[in-house]
mmCIF file of C-alpha atoms and ligand atoms in Angstrom:
data_model
loop_
_atom_site.group_PDB
_atom_site.id
_atom_site.type_symbol
_atom_site.label_atom_id
_atom_site.label_comp_id
_atom_site.label_asym_id
_atom_site.label_seq_id
_atom_site.Cartn_x
_atom_site.Cartn_y
_atom_site.Cartn_z
ATOM 1 C CA MET A 1 4.699 -18.330 35.334
ATOM 2 C CA ILE A 2 6.811 -15.037 33.611
ATOM 3 C CA PRO A 3 9.414 -13.907 36.950
ATOM 4 C CA VAL A 4 10.327 -10.181 37.460
ATOM 5 C CA THR A 5 13.778 -11.345 37.097
ATOM 6 C CA LYS A 6 16.066 -14.635 35.811
ATOM 7 C CA PRO A 7 19.336 -15.090 36.006
ATOM 8 C CA PHE A 8 21.809 -15.853 33.561
ATOM 9 C CA LEU A 9 23.368 -19.157 33.482
ATOM 10 C CA PRO A 10 26.204 -19.447 31.528
ATOM 11 C CA PRO A 11 26.021 -22.156 28.952
ATOM 12 C CA ARG A 12 26.948 -25.530 31.886
ATOM 13 C CA GLU A 13 31.224 -26.159 29.586
ATOM 14 C CA ASP A 14 31.479 -22.921 30.609
ATOM 15 C CA TYR A 15 31.139 -22.756 34.088
ATOM 16 C CA GLU A 16 32.703 -26.369 34.315
ATOM 17 C CA ARG A 17 36.071 -25.493 32.160
ATOM 18 C CA TYR A 18 37.021 -23.615 34.967
ATOM 19 C CA LEU A 19 35.942 -26.309 38.025
ATOM 20 C CA ASP A 20 38.488 -28.821 37.187
ATOM 21 C CA GLY A 21 41.264 -25.886 37.403
ATOM 22 C CA ILE A 22 39.944 -25.973 40.833
ATOM 23 C CA TRP A 23 40.007 -29.320 41.174
ATOM 24 C CA GLU A 24 43.059 -29.423 40.197
ATOM 25 C CA ARG A 25 44.526 -26.871 42.310
ATOM 26 C CA THR A 26 42.181 -27.492 45.306
ATOM 27 C CA TRP A 27 42.423 -23.660 46.230
ATOM 28 C CA LEU A 28 39.145 -22.992 46.924
ATOM 29 C CA THR A 29 38.876 -19.523 49.170
ATOM 30 C CA ASN A 30 40.484 -16.743 50.170
ATOM 31 C CA ASN A 31 41.882 -14.521 46.928
ATOM 32 C CA GLY A 32 42.654 -17.145 45.157
ATOM 33 C CA PRO A 33 43.633 -17.106 40.955
ATOM 34 C CA LEU A 34 39.649 -16.859 39.765
ATOM 35 C CA VAL A 35 38.625 -14.468 42.246
ATOM 36 C CA ASN A 36 42.405 -12.458 41.290
ATOM 37 C CA GLU A 37 41.683 -13.111 37.431
ATOM 38 C CA LEU A 38 37.877 -11.550 37.655
ATOM 39 C CA GLU A 39 38.816 -7.944 39.948
ATOM 40 C CA LEU A 40 41.206 -7.933 36.944
ATOM 41 C CA ARG A 41 38.765 -8.845 34.121
ATOM 42 C CA LEU A 42 36.141 -6.245 35.720
ATOM 43 C CA LYS A 43 38.926 -3.331 36.072
ATOM 44 C CA ASP A 44 39.801 -3.787 32.515
ATOM 45 C CA TYR A 45 35.626 -4.437 31.330
ATOM 46 C CA LEU A 46 35.032 -0.650 33.447
ATOM 47 C CA GLY A 47 37.734 0.626 32.490
ATOM 48 C CA VAL A 48 38.696 1.606 37.070
ATOM 49 C CA LYS A 49 42.119 1.408 38.203
ATOM 50 C CA HIS A 50 41.370 -0.087 41.383
ATOM 51 C CA MET A 51 38.875 -2.565 42.866
ATOM 52 C CA LEU A 52 38.521 -5.567 44.774
ATOM 53 C CA TYR A 53 35.749 -7.823 44.161
ATOM 54 C CA VAL A 54 33.546 -9.191 47.800
ATOM 55 C CA SER A 55 30.895 -11.435 49.441
ATOM 56 C CA ASN A 56 27.873 -8.502 48.816
ATOM 57 C CA GLY A 57 27.170 -6.269 47.453
ATOM 58 C CA THR A 58 25.887 -5.245 51.119
ATOM 59 C CA ILE A 59 29.637 -6.175 53.088
ATOM 60 C CA ALA A 60 30.389 -3.658 49.890
ATOM 61 C CA LEU A 61 28.729 -1.008 51.716
ATOM 62 C CA GLN A 62 29.881 -2.085 55.016
ATOM 63 C CA LEU A 63 33.519 -2.335 54.549
ATOM 64 C CA ALA A 64 32.842 1.297 53.327
ATOM 65 C CA ILE A 65 31.506 3.068 55.518
ATOM 66 C CA LYS A 66 34.148 0.950 57.774
ATOM 67 C CA ALA A 67 36.975 2.613 55.747
ATOM 68 C CA LEU A 68 35.590 6.004 56.182
ATOM 69 C CA LYS A 69 35.488 6.302 59.570
ATOM 70 C CA LEU A 70 32.609 6.943 59.883
ATOM 71 C CA SER A 71 30.567 8.615 62.535
ATOM 72 C CA GLY A 72 27.329 10.003 62.879
ATOM 73 C CA GLU A 73 24.871 11.092 60.662
ATOM 74 C CA ILE A 74 24.454 9.394 55.949
ATOM 75 C CA ILE A 75 22.332 11.729 54.254
ATOM 76 C CA THR A 76 20.754 9.119 52.304
ATOM 77 C CA THR A 77 17.980 8.563 49.536
ATOM 78 C CA PRO A 78 14.873 6.459 50.901
ATOM 79 C CA PHE A 79 14.911 5.121 47.732
ATOM 80 C CA SER A 80 16.071 2.223 47.616
ATOM 81 C CA TYR A 81 17.255 -1.179 48.247
ATOM 82 C CA VAL A 82 16.607 -2.081 52.082
ATOM 83 C CA ALA A 83 20.233 -2.714 52.421
ATOM 84 C CA THR A 84 21.521 0.772 51.613
ATOM 85 C CA THR A 85 20.018 1.539 54.875
ATOM 86 C CA THR A 86 21.005 -0.944 57.059
ATOM 87 C CA SER A 87 23.872 -0.362 56.267
ATOM 88 C CA ILE A 88 24.554 2.700 57.647
ATOM 89 C CA ILE A 89 22.278 1.660 60.768
ATOM 90 C CA TRP A 90 24.962 -1.422 60.689
ATOM 91 C CA GLU A 91 27.871 0.622 60.958
ATOM 92 C CA GLY A 92 26.327 2.628 63.338
ATOM 93 C CA CYS A 93 26.010 5.501 62.133
ATOM 94 C CA GLN A 94 22.430 7.940 61.954
ATOM 95 C CA PRO A 95 20.330 7.477 58.232
ATOM 96 C CA VAL A 96 19.212 11.094 56.795
ATOM 97 C CA PHE A 97 17.001 10.489 54.368
ATOM 98 C CA VAL A 98 16.496 13.529 51.508
ATOM 99 C CA ASP A 99 14.403 13.177 49.762
ATOM 100 C CA ILE A 100 14.206 12.361 45.122
ATOM 101 C CA LEU A 101 13.923 14.187 42.666
ATOM 102 C CA THR A 102 10.260 13.609 41.046
ATOM 103 C CA ASP A 103 12.439 13.327 37.089
ATOM 104 C CA LYS A 104 15.305 10.765 38.095
ATOM 105 C CA LEU A 105 14.041 8.907 41.596
ATOM 106 C CA THR A 106 17.912 9.825 42.611
ATOM 107 C CA ILE A 107 18.722 11.520 45.507
ATOM 108 C CA ASP A 108 18.072 15.727 44.762
ATOM 109 C CA PRO A 109 21.208 17.655 45.764
ATOM 110 C CA ASN A 110 19.340 21.005 45.808
ATOM 111 C CA LEU A 111 17.467 19.445 49.242
ATOM 112 C CA ILE A 112 21.156 17.860 50.663
ATOM 113 C CA GLU A 113 22.460 21.195 52.126
ATOM 114 C CA ALA A 114 19.519 22.116 54.549
ATOM 115 C CA ALA A 115 19.683 18.609 55.682
ATOM 116 C CA ILE A 116 23.568 19.036 56.956
ATOM 117 C CA THR A 117 23.744 18.894 60.677
ATOM 118 C CA ASP A 118 27.689 19.521 62.344
ATOM 119 C CA ARG A 119 26.805 15.378 63.107
ATOM 120 C CA THR A 120 26.948 15.033 59.620
ATOM 121 C CA CYS A 121 30.058 13.085 57.778
ATOM 122 C CA ALA A 122 28.972 11.559 54.620
ATOM 123 C CA ILE A 123 26.006 11.200 51.621
ATOM 124 C CA LEU A 124 25.178 7.800 50.425
ATOM 125 C CA ALA A 125 23.092 7.838 47.707
ATOM 126 C CA THR A 126 22.209 4.867 44.949
ATOM 127 C CA HIS A 127 21.774 5.484 41.296
ATOM 128 C CA VAL A 128 18.885 4.078 41.654
ATOM 129 C CA TYR A 129 18.012 1.513 38.110
ATOM 130 C CA GLY A 130 21.343 2.430 37.152
ATOM 131 C CA ILE A 131 20.193 6.544 36.081
ATOM 132 C CA PRO A 132 23.133 8.550 38.115
ATOM 133 C CA CYS A 133 23.197 10.273 40.510
ATOM 134 C CA GLU A 134 23.756 14.126 40.466
ATOM 135 C CA VAL A 135 27.368 13.908 40.924
ATOM 136 C CA GLU A 136 29.083 16.817 39.822
ATOM 137 C CA LYS A 137 26.362 19.207 42.404
ATOM 138 C CA ILE A 138 26.820 15.922 45.568
ATOM 139 C CA GLN A 139 30.756 16.134 45.357
ATOM 140 C CA GLN A 140 30.346 19.651 44.837
ATOM 141 C CA ILE A 141 28.700 19.984 48.506
ATOM 142 C CA ALA A 142 30.060 17.296 50.764
ATOM 143 C CA ASN A 143 33.922 19.531 49.299
ATOM 144 C CA LYS A 144 32.102 22.483 51.113
ATOM 145 C CA HIS A 145 31.348 20.152 53.485
ATOM 146 C CA GLY A 146 34.001 18.153 54.591
ATOM 147 C CA LEU A 147 31.505 15.290 54.149
ATOM 148 C CA LYS A 148 32.543 12.296 52.022
ATOM 149 C CA VAL A 149 30.951 10.709 49.834
ATOM 150 C CA ILE A 150 29.551 7.064 48.831
ATOM 151 C CA TYR A 151 27.600 5.555 46.111
ATOM 152 C CA ASP A 152 24.910 2.385 46.423
ATOM 153 C CA GLY A 153 26.344 1.884 42.181
ATOM 154 C CA ALA A 154 24.475 -1.838 43.180
ATOM 155 C CA HIS A 155 22.362 -0.443 39.764
ATOM 156 C CA SER A 156 24.817 0.851 38.240
ATOM 157 C CA PHE A 157 26.607 -1.687 36.400
ATOM 158 C CA GLY A 158 28.517 -0.950 32.989
ATOM 159 C CA VAL A 159 26.654 2.716 33.423
ATOM 160 C CA LYS A 160 29.030 5.522 32.823
ATOM 161 C CA ILE A 161 29.346 9.239 32.836
ATOM 162 C CA ASP A 162 31.758 11.655 30.483
ATOM 163 C CA GLY A 163 33.255 8.198 29.214
ATOM 164 C CA LYS A 164 34.216 6.978 32.896
ATOM 165 C CA SER A 165 33.049 4.055 34.952
ATOM 166 C CA ILE A 166 30.029 5.551 36.926
ATOM 167 C CA PHE A 167 32.418 3.978 39.813
ATOM 168 C CA ASP A 168 35.396 6.160 39.174
ATOM 169 C CA TYR A 169 32.098 8.856 42.032
ATOM 170 C CA GLY A 170 32.763 9.868 45.267
ATOM 171 C CA ASP A 171 35.099 8.241 47.403
ATOM 172 C CA ILE A 172 33.890 4.750 47.413
ATOM 173 C CA SER A 173 30.785 3.390 44.795
ATOM 174 C CA THR A 174 29.837 -0.162 45.356
ATOM 175 C CA CYS A 175 28.215 -3.311 43.765
ATOM 176 C CA SER A 176 25.919 -5.960 44.426
ATOM 177 C CA PHE A 177 26.342 -8.931 42.115
ATOM 178 C CA HIS A 178 23.760 -10.748 43.349
ATOM 179 C CA ALA A 179 21.801 -13.784 41.084
ATOM 180 C CA THR A 180 19.117 -10.768 40.474
ATOM 181 C CA LYS A 181 20.837 -8.275 39.456
ATOM 182 C CA ILE A 182 22.706 -7.103 35.637
ATOM 183 C CA PHE A 183 26.426 -9.223 36.839
ATOM 184 C CA HIS A 184 26.473 -11.234 38.966
ATOM 185 C CA THR A 185 28.215 -14.434 40.261
ATOM 186 C CA ILE A 186 25.373 -15.928 42.552
ATOM 187 C CA GLU A 187 26.113 -14.069 45.460
ATOM 188 C CA GLY A 188 29.020 -11.356 45.374
ATOM 189 C CA GLY A 189 29.654 -7.142 45.555
ATOM 190 C CA GLY A 190 32.093 -4.892 44.364
ATOM 191 C CA VAL A 191 34.103 -2.219 45.840
ATOM 192 C CA PHE A 192 35.818 0.899 44.214
ATOM 193 C CA THR A 193 38.080 3.387 44.415
ATOM 194 C CA LYS A 194 40.935 6.011 43.062
ATOM 195 C CA ASP A 195 42.511 6.151 47.033
ATOM 196 C CA PRO A 196 45.475 3.574 47.412
ATOM 197 C CA GLU A 197 45.326 4.002 50.866
ATOM 198 C CA LEU A 198 41.794 3.512 51.001
ATOM 199 C CA LEU A 199 42.013 0.456 48.507
ATOM 200 C CA LYS A 200 44.757 -0.995 50.916
ATOM 201 C CA ARG A 201 42.505 -0.293 53.909
ATOM 202 C CA MET A 202 39.463 -2.164 52.788
ATOM 203 C CA ALA A 203 42.197 -5.248 51.526
ATOM 204 C CA TYR A 204 42.828 -5.577 55.771
ATOM 205 C CA LEU A 205 39.269 -4.687 56.197
ATOM 206 C CA ARG A 206 38.157 -7.569 53.620
ATOM 207 C CA ASN A 207 40.543 -10.646 55.503
ATOM 208 C CA PHE A 208 40.372 -10.297 58.787
ATOM 209 C CA GLY A 209 42.575 -7.478 58.588
ATOM 210 C CA HIS A 210 45.922 -10.419 58.123
ATOM 211 C CA ASP A 211 48.991 -8.426 57.654
ATOM 212 C CA GLY A 212 50.394 -11.918 56.458
ATOM 213 C CA PHE A 213 49.918 -15.044 59.523
ATOM 214 C CA GLU A 214 50.783 -13.895 62.330
ATOM 215 C CA ARG A 215 50.304 -10.126 62.478
ATOM 216 C CA PHE A 216 46.599 -8.466 62.031
ATOM 217 C CA ASN A 217 46.034 -4.270 61.235
ATOM 218 C CA GLY A 218 42.772 -3.188 63.042
ATOM 219 C CA ILE A 219 40.237 -4.960 63.115
ATOM 220 C CA GLY A 220 38.977 -6.604 59.763
ATOM 221 C CA ILE A 221 35.861 -9.335 58.945
ATOM 222 C CA ASN A 222 35.838 -11.946 55.911
ATOM 223 C CA ALA A 223 34.020 -10.198 53.247
ATOM 224 C CA LYS A 224 35.956 -12.424 50.296
ATOM 225 C CA ASN A 225 34.497 -14.363 47.617
ATOM 226 C CA SER A 226 35.115 -17.475 46.928
ATOM 227 C CA GLU A 227 36.909 -19.693 43.463
ATOM 228 C CA PHE A 228 33.266 -20.788 42.383
ATOM 229 C CA HIS A 229 31.759 -17.620 42.981
ATOM 230 C CA ALA A 230 34.255 -16.121 40.489
ATOM 231 C CA ALA A 231 34.064 -18.405 38.653
ATOM 232 C CA MET A 232 30.745 -17.168 37.637
ATOM 233 C CA GLY A 233 31.001 -13.854 36.495
ATOM 234 C CA LEU A 234 34.300 -15.522 34.479
ATOM 235 C CA SER A 235 31.904 -17.415 32.290
ATOM 236 C CA LEU A 236 29.490 -14.702 31.769
ATOM 237 C CA PHE A 237 31.963 -11.884 30.116
ATOM 238 C CA PRO A 238 31.577 -13.746 27.400
ATOM 239 C CA HIS A 239 27.171 -12.792 27.396
ATOM 240 C CA LEU A 240 27.685 -9.451 28.590
ATOM 241 C CA GLU A 241 27.384 -7.688 25.506
ATOM 242 C CA SER A 242 24.612 -9.902 24.055
ATOM 243 C CA ILE A 243 22.718 -9.833 27.701
ATOM 244 C CA GLN A 244 22.795 -6.150 26.977
ATOM 245 C CA THR A 245 21.596 -5.599 24.063
ATOM 246 C CA LYS A 246 18.886 -8.114 25.229
ATOM 247 C CA LYS A 247 17.329 -5.580 27.055
ATOM 248 C CA LYS A 248 17.493 -3.284 25.668
ATOM 249 C CA GLU A 249 15.283 -4.491 22.739
ATOM 250 C CA GLN A 250 13.200 -5.827 25.062
ATOM 251 C CA ALA A 251 12.919 -2.056 27.425
ATOM 252 C CA SER A 252 12.097 -0.826 24.359
ATOM 253 C CA ILE A 253 9.360 -2.842 22.774
ATOM 254 C CA TYR A 254 8.287 -2.798 26.517
ATOM 255 C CA ARG A 255 7.557 0.958 25.628
ATOM 256 C CA LYS A 256 6.317 1.001 22.584
ATOM 257 C CA LEU A 257 3.241 -1.688 23.682
ATOM 258 C CA LEU A 258 2.871 0.871 26.525
ATOM 259 C CA SER A 259 2.377 4.042 24.883
ATOM 260 C CA GLY A 260 -0.937 3.648 25.469
ATOM 261 C CA LEU A 261 -0.926 3.777 28.854
ATOM 262 C CA LYS A 262 -1.600 6.009 31.185
ATOM 263 C CA VAL A 263 2.413 5.851 33.165
ATOM 264 C CA VAL A 264 5.778 7.563 33.234
ATOM 265 C CA PHE A 265 8.209 5.891 32.074
ATOM 266 C CA PRO A 266 12.268 7.085 33.776
ATOM 267 C CA ASP A 267 14.529 9.797 31.666
ATOM 268 C CA LEU A 268 16.515 7.482 30.621
ATOM 269 C CA ASN A 269 17.575 9.203 27.420
ATOM 270 C CA GLU A 270 20.499 11.513 28.610
ATOM 271 C CA ILE A 271 22.071 7.930 30.424
ATOM 272 C CA GLU A 272 25.764 7.079 28.790
ATOM 273 C CA SER A 273 26.072 3.107 28.692
ATOM 274 C CA TYR A 274 22.985 2.723 30.399
ATOM 275 C CA ASN A 275 22.903 -1.131 31.313
ATOM 276 C CA TYR A 276 18.134 -1.559 31.120
ATOM 277 C CA ALA A 277 19.090 -4.022 34.799
ATOM 278 C CA TYR A 278 14.993 -3.004 35.271
ATOM 279 C CA PHE A 279 11.757 -1.751 33.595
ATOM 280 C CA PRO A 280 9.758 0.228 36.365
ATOM 281 C CA VAL A 281 6.439 2.562 35.108
ATOM 282 C CA LEU A 282 4.854 4.722 37.883
ATOM 283 C CA PHE A 283 1.407 4.308 38.030
ATOM 284 C CA SER A 284 -0.991 7.535 38.159
ATOM 285 C CA THR A 285 -2.979 6.001 41.148
ATOM 286 C CA VAL A 286 -1.709 3.164 44.044
ATOM 287 C CA GLU A 287 -5.235 1.719 42.450
ATOM 288 C CA GLN A 288 -3.969 1.004 39.571
ATOM 289 C CA LEU A 289 -0.492 -0.139 40.441
ATOM 290 C CA LYS A 290 -2.750 -2.928 42.833
ATOM 291 C CA ALA A 291 -4.750 -4.318 40.147
ATOM 292 C CA SER A 292 -2.296 -4.613 38.029
ATOM 293 C CA MET A 293 0.213 -6.299 39.792
ATOM 294 C CA THR A 294 -3.662 -8.690 40.843
ATOM 295 C CA ILE A 295 -4.152 -9.012 37.156
ATOM 296 C CA LEU A 296 -0.206 -10.011 36.270
ATOM 297 C CA ASP A 297 -0.151 -12.519 39.290
ATOM 298 C CA ASP A 298 -3.900 -13.485 38.303
ATOM 299 C CA ASN A 299 -2.388 -14.833 35.278
ATOM 300 C CA GLY A 300 1.673 -15.818 36.392
ATOM 301 C CA ILE A 301 3.412 -12.735 36.631
ATOM 302 C CA GLY A 302 5.774 -11.542 38.690
ATOM 303 C CA SER A 303 5.634 -8.152 39.314
ATOM 304 C CA ARG A 304 7.674 -5.941 42.206
ATOM 305 C CA ARG A 305 7.310 -3.047 43.750
ATOM 306 C CA TYR A 306 11.174 -1.861 43.457
ATOM 307 C CA PHE A 307 10.771 0.471 45.584
ATOM 308 C CA PHE A 308 8.328 0.293 48.361
ATOM 309 C CA PRO A 309 8.548 0.651 51.498
ATOM 310 C CA GLY A 310 9.922 3.560 51.535
ATOM 311 C CA LEU A 311 13.325 3.964 53.513
ATOM 312 C CA ASN A 312 12.170 6.526 55.841
ATOM 313 C CA SER A 313 9.497 4.781 56.592
ATOM 314 C CA LEU A 314 10.660 1.621 58.370
ATOM 315 C CA ASP A 315 10.135 0.700 61.429
ATOM 316 C CA TYR A 316 13.270 2.131 62.650
ATOM 317 C CA THR A 317 13.653 5.452 60.696
ATOM 318 C CA THR A 318 11.570 8.336 60.340
ATOM 319 C CA GLY A 319 11.963 11.383 56.732
ATOM 320 C CA ASN A 320 9.362 13.715 55.157
ATOM 321 C CA CYS A 321 9.986 12.693 51.799
ATOM 322 C CA PRO A 322 6.936 13.512 49.975
ATOM 323 C CA VAL A 323 7.864 13.165 46.924
ATOM 324 C CA SER A 324 9.381 9.972 47.358
ATOM 325 C CA ASP A 325 6.747 8.599 49.147
ATOM 326 C CA HIS A 326 4.406 9.327 46.181
ATOM 327 C CA ILE A 327 6.486 7.621 43.796
ATOM 328 C CA SER A 328 7.628 4.673 46.008
ATOM 329 C CA GLU A 329 3.778 3.522 46.337
ATOM 330 C CA ARG A 330 3.033 3.886 42.166
ATOM 331 C CA ILE A 331 6.489 2.680 40.070
ATOM 332 C CA LEU A 332 6.739 -1.240 40.170
ATOM 333 C CA CYS A 333 9.233 -3.272 37.374
ATOM 334 C CA LEU A 334 7.840 -5.258 35.066
ATOM 335 C CA PRO A 335 9.347 -8.530 34.196
ATOM 336 C CA LEU A 336 12.448 -8.120 32.517
ATOM 337 C CA TYR A 337 15.487 -10.880 31.243
ATOM 338 C CA HIS A 338 17.448 -12.496 28.530
ATOM 339 C CA THR A 339 15.047 -14.659 28.084
ATOM 340 C CA LEU A 340 11.417 -12.797 28.219
ATOM 341 C CA SER A 341 9.718 -13.584 24.614
ATOM 342 C CA GLN A 342 7.665 -11.173 22.287
ATOM 343 C CA GLU A 343 5.178 -13.161 22.814
ATOM 344 C CA GLU A 344 5.501 -12.590 26.929
ATOM 345 C CA GLN A 345 5.508 -8.739 25.923
ATOM 346 C CA ARG A 346 2.495 -8.949 24.515
ATOM 347 C CA MET A 347 0.901 -10.106 27.437
ATOM 348 C CA ILE A 348 1.877 -8.172 29.962
ATOM 349 C CA ALA A 349 0.737 -4.827 27.945
ATOM 350 C CA ARG A 350 -2.711 -6.325 27.167
ATOM 351 C CA LEU A 351 -3.547 -7.272 30.417
ATOM 352 C CA LEU A 352 -2.260 -3.261 31.804
ATOM 353 C CA LEU A 353 -4.294 -2.260 29.513
ATOM 354 C CA ARG A 354 -6.938 -4.301 30.370
ATOM 355 C CA VAL A 355 -6.719 -2.704 33.501
ATOM 356 C CA GLN A 356 -6.567 0.723 32.261
ATOM 357 C CA ASN A 357 -9.671 0.717 30.428
ATOM 358 C CA ASN A 358 -11.486 -1.236 32.599
ATOM 359 C CA SER A 359 -11.251 1.509 35.486
ATOM 360 C CA PRO A 360 -13.134 4.412 36.088
ATOM 361 C CA LYS A 361 -12.573 7.481 35.115
HETATM 362 C C1 PLP B 401 21.193 -5.307 45.553
HETATM 363 C C2 PLP B 401 21.133 -4.206 46.487
HETATM 364 C C3 PLP B 401 22.307 -4.082 47.448
HETATM 365 C C4 PLP B 401 23.260 -5.183 48.332
HETATM 366 O O1 PLP B 401 23.301 -6.596 47.223
HETATM 367 P P1 PLP B 401 23.359 -8.033 47.216
HETATM 368 O O2 PLP B 401 24.752 -8.262 47.036
HETATM 369 O O3 PLP B 401 21.846 -8.564 47.953
HETATM 370 O O4 PLP B 401 24.171 -8.305 49.001
HETATM 371 C C5 PLP B 401 22.595 -2.932 47.651
HETATM 372 N N1 PLP B 401 21.421 -1.501 47.182
HETATM 373 C C6 PLP B 401 21.589 -1.617 46.795
HETATM 374 C C7 PLP B 401 20.099 -0.199 45.376
HETATM 375 C C8 PLP B 401 20.671 -3.341 45.888
HETATM 376 O O5 PLP B 401 19.736 -3.521 44.972
#
């Protein structure tokens, strides 16, 4: 069985070393020393000034929307994971979908202005597959219309734009540290901002609004994470570079093996410190995608339709996004994880080529 992804687990001893400290201190959660250490390590590793470690990437989005006190319409991308949209609705705002760029798969900045109304308060865009959004153009539009900008950076851990962390862009950026993501703490997430006031607000929001034991600063929620989760993240740091190297190598092997396949790979060439979080391939037809999924499945190989259906076509959403619709029904993510072998990659490629060669012209 070859899954579409496999979480990285550090050597058990590495994790257990952190457990000794937890047992000694009996400090399990509530902003403990390992949570603090993880935040420091992440800031250092990513080169960002501020970040808060939270319980997951979805609550990170919700904290961002809450901290910016958004209400009304939020312009967003139809091509992302469902949490991008549900966070908007969960926070009482309305998602307004703007179509994506054919090559980058991120929100098309040229279409944003036409979607702005007097109820628009913000833009929430995703660096999908770790491909950076057109951040400069988006910021210009936001400045012109007085809108806030949030980036869902769940896929973009470690990616840079002009030498700076991708999380430095927008009013707030978020990340997910879920087990399937490139850097993980089992469950977990982060919020990033350059604004110390926003950071402070999110710190209160993360912990019920507690301002000491007996005072409260506004209405908060529980978005804290535990020492056990932080320990997983800390145990991963020594392995991050080798995981990245491996995934980069695997992606280039796929490209070679699949060069005879009539598919399109997203263009990743100019992305700084790209993280190879996913390996998406865009088929020419839905039929080819479905036949490919079937043959992979028949051979015990996982693949996932990240991201289908488009977020503009859920039961509770609407929006006309032809580019996204057309891509989302034909795109498939192939297995990619640190222990995937070349032999397994060759088998996957053989199966995909077989589907193509057997299909009617
Ligand atoms: C994974 C993911 C999330 C949600 O993160 P969780 O940590 O699983 O809550 C949000 N947005 C995108 C684009 C994701 O891929």
